[in-house]
PDB file of C-alpha atoms in Angstrom:
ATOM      1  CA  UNK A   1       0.000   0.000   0.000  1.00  0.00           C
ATOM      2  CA  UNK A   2       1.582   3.589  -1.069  1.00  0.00           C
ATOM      3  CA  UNK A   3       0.989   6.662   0.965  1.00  0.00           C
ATOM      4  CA  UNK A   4      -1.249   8.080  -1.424  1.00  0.00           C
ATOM      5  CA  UNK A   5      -3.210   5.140  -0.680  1.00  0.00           C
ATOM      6  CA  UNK A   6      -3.227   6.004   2.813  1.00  0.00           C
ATOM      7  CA  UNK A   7      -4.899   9.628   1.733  1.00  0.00           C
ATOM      8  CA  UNK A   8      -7.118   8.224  -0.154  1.00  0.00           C
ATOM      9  CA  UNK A   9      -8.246   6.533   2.563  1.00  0.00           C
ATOM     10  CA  UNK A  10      -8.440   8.854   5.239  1.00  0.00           C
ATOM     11  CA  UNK A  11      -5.956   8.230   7.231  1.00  0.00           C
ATOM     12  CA  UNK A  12      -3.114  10.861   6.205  1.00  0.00           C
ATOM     13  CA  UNK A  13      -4.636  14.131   5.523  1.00  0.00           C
ATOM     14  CA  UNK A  14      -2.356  16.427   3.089  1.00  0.00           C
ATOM     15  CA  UNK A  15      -2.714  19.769   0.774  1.00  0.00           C
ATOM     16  CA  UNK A  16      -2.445  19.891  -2.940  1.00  0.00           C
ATOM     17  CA  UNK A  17       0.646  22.089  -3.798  1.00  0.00           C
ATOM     18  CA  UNK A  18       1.880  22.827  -7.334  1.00  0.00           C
ATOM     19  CA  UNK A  19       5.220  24.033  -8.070  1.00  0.00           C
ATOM     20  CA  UNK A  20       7.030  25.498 -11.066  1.00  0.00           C
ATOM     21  CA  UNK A  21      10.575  25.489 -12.147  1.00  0.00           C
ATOM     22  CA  UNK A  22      13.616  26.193  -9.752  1.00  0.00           C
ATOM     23  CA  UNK A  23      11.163  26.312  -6.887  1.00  0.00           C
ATOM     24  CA  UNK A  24      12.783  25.445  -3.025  1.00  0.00           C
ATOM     25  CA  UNK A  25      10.586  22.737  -1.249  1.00  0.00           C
ATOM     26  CA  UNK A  26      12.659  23.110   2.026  1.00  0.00           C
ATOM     27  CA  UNK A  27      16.674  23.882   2.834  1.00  0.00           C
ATOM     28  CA  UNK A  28      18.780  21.937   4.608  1.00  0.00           C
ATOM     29  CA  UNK A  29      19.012  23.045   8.054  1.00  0.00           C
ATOM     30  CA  UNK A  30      15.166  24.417   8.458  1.00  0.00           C
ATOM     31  CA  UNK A  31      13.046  22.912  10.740  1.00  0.00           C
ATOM     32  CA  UNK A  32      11.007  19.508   9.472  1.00  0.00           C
ATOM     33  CA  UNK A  33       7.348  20.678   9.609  1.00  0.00           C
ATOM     34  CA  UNK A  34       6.014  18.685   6.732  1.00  0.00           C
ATOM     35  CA  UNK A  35       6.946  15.632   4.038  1.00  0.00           C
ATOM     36  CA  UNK A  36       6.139  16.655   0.774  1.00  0.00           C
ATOM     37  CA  UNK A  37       4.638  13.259  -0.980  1.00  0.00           C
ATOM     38  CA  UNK A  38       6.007  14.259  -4.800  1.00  0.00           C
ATOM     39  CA  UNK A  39       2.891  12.758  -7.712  1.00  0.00           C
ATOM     40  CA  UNK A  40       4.273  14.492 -10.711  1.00  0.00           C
ATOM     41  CA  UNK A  41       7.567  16.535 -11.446  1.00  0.00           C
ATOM     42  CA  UNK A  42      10.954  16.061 -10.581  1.00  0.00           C
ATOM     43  CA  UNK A  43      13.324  17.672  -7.952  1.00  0.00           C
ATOM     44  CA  UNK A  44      16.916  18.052  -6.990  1.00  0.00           C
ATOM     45  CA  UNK A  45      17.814  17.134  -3.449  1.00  0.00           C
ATOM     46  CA  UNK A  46      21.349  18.781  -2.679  1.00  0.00           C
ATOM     47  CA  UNK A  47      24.182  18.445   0.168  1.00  0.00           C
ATOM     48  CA  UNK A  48      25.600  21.674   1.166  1.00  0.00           C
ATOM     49  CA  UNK A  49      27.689  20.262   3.672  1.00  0.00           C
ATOM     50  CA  UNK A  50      29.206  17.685   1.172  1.00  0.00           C
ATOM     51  CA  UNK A  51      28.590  19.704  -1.963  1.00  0.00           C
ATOM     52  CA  UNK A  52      26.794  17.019  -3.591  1.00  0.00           C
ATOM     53  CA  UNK A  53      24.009  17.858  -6.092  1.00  0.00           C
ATOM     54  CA  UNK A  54      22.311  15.071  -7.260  1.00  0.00           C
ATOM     55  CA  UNK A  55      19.385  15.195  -9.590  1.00  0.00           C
ATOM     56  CA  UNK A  56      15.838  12.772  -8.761  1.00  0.00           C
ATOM     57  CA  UNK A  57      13.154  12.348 -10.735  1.00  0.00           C
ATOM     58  CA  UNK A  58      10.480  11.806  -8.580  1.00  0.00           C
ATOM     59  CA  UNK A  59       8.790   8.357  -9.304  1.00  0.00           C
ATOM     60  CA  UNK A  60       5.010   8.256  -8.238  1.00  0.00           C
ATOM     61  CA  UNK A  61       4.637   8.516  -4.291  1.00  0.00           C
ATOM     62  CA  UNK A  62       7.985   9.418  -3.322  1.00  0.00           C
ATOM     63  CA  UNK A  63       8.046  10.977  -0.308  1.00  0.00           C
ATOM     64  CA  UNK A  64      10.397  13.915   0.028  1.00  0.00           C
ATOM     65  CA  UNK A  65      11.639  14.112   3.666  1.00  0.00           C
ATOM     66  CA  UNK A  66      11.028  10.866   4.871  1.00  0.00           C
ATOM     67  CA  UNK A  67      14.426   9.726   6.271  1.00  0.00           C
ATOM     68  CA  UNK A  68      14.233  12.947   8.173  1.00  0.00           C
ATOM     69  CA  UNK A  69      11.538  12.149  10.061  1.00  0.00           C
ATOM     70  CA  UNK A  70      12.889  11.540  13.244  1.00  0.00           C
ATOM     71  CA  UNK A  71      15.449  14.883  13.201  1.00  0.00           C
ATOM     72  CA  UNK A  72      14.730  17.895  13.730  1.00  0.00           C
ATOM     73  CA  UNK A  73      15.804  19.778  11.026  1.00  0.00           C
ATOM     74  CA  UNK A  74      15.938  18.472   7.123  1.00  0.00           C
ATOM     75  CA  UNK A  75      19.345  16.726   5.950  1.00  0.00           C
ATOM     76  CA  UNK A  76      19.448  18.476   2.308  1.00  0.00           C
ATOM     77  CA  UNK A  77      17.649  21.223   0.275  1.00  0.00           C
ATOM     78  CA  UNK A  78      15.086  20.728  -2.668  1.00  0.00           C
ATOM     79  CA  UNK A  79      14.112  22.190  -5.528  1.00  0.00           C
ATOM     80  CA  UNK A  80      11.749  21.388  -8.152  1.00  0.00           C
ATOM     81  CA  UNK A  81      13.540  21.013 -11.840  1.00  0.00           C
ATOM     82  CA  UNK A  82      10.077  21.105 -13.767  1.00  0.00           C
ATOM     83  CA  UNK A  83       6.565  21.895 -12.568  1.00  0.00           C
ATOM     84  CA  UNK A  84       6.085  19.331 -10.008  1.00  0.00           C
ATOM     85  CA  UNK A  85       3.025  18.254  -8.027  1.00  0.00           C
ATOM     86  CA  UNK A  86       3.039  17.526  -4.453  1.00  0.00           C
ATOM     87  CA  UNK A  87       0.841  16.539  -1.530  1.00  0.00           C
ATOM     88  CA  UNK A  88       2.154  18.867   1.471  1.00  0.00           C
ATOM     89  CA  UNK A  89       1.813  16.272   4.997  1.00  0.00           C
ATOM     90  CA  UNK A  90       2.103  17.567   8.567  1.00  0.00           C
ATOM     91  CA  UNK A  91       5.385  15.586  10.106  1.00  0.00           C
ATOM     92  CA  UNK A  92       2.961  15.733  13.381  1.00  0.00           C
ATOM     93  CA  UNK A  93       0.235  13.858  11.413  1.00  0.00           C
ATOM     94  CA  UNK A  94       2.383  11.567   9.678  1.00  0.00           C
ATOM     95  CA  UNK A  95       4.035  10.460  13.553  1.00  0.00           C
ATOM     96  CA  UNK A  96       0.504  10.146  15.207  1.00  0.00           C
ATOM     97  CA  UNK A  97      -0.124   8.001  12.135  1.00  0.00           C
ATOM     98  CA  UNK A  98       2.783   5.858  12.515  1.00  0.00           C
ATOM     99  CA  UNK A  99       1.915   5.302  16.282  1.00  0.00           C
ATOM    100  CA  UNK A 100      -1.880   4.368  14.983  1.00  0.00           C
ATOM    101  CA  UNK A 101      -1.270   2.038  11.718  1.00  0.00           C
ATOM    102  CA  UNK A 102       1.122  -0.414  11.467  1.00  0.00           C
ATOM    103  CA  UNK A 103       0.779  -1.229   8.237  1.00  0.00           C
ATOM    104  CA  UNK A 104       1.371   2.345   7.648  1.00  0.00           C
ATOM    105  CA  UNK A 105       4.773   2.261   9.662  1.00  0.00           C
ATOM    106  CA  UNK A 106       6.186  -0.974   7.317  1.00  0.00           C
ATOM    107  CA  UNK A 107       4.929   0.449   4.610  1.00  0.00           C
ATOM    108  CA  UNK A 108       7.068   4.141   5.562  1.00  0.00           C
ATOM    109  CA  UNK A 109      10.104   2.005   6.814  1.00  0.00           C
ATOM    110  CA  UNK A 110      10.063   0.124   3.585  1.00  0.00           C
ATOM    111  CA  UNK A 111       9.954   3.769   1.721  1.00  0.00           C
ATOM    112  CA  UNK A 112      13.345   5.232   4.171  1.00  0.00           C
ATOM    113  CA  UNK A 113      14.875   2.153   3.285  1.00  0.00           C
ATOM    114  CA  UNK A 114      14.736   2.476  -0.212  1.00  0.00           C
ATOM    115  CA  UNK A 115      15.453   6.415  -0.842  1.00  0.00           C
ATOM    116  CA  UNK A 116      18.234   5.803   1.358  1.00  0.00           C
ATOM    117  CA  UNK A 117      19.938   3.462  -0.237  1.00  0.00           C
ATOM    118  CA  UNK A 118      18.686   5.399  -3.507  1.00  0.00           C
ATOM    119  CA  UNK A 119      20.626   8.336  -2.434  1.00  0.00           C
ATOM    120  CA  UNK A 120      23.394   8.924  -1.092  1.00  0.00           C
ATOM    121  CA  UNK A 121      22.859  12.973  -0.902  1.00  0.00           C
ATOM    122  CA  UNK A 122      20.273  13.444   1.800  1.00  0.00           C
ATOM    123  CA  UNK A 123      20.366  10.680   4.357  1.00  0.00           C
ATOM    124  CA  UNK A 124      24.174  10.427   5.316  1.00  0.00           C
TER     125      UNK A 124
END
């Protein structure tokens, strides 16, 4: 089950956000407040500690922030390449969440996993 299932369903409520071109999601170093669950578009997640840029193009449901979730403050900076499409989730929500659904938790741990290991950028 994606997360986008999970709003469909009720039980992650997000907003509707659209992007255009060069646009900053978040910076590295700002506070986490939300995961941004990209649908269409493509970003570029950059290291300014490392000076890595490195260029993703956002597959359906991937969920910007996610490795994060447990800091305080995000790990890397985004910005959209093209006009991109996202679904704008409360880290608050998507915690409570966690605590309430546990199919919801493997199906998040699953998604860290994976855009960790995609990446090397954000999640060192």
């Amino acid at each position: 089950m994606s997360v986008r299932d999970f709003i469909e369903r009720g039980l992650l409520q997000g907003q509707t956000e659209t992007l255009g071109t060069g646009n900053c999601i978040f910076k590295q170093g700002e506070k986490i407040s939300f995961l941004y669950l990209v649908t269409q578009g493509s970003v570029t997640l950059a290291d300014n500690k490392t000076g890595i840029d490195e260029q993703v193009v956002a597959p359906p449901d991937f969920l910007l922030g996610i490795t994060d979730l447990l800091h305080d403050t995000y790990s890397f900076t985004a910005r959209t390449l093209e006009p991109t499409v996202l679904i704008r989730l409360s880290k608050e929500r998507v915690q409570q969440a966690l605590q309430e659904n546990p199919l919801l938790r493997l199906s998040l741990l699953k998604m860290m996993s994976w855009e960790a290991g995609r990446t090397q950028t954000a999640f060192e």
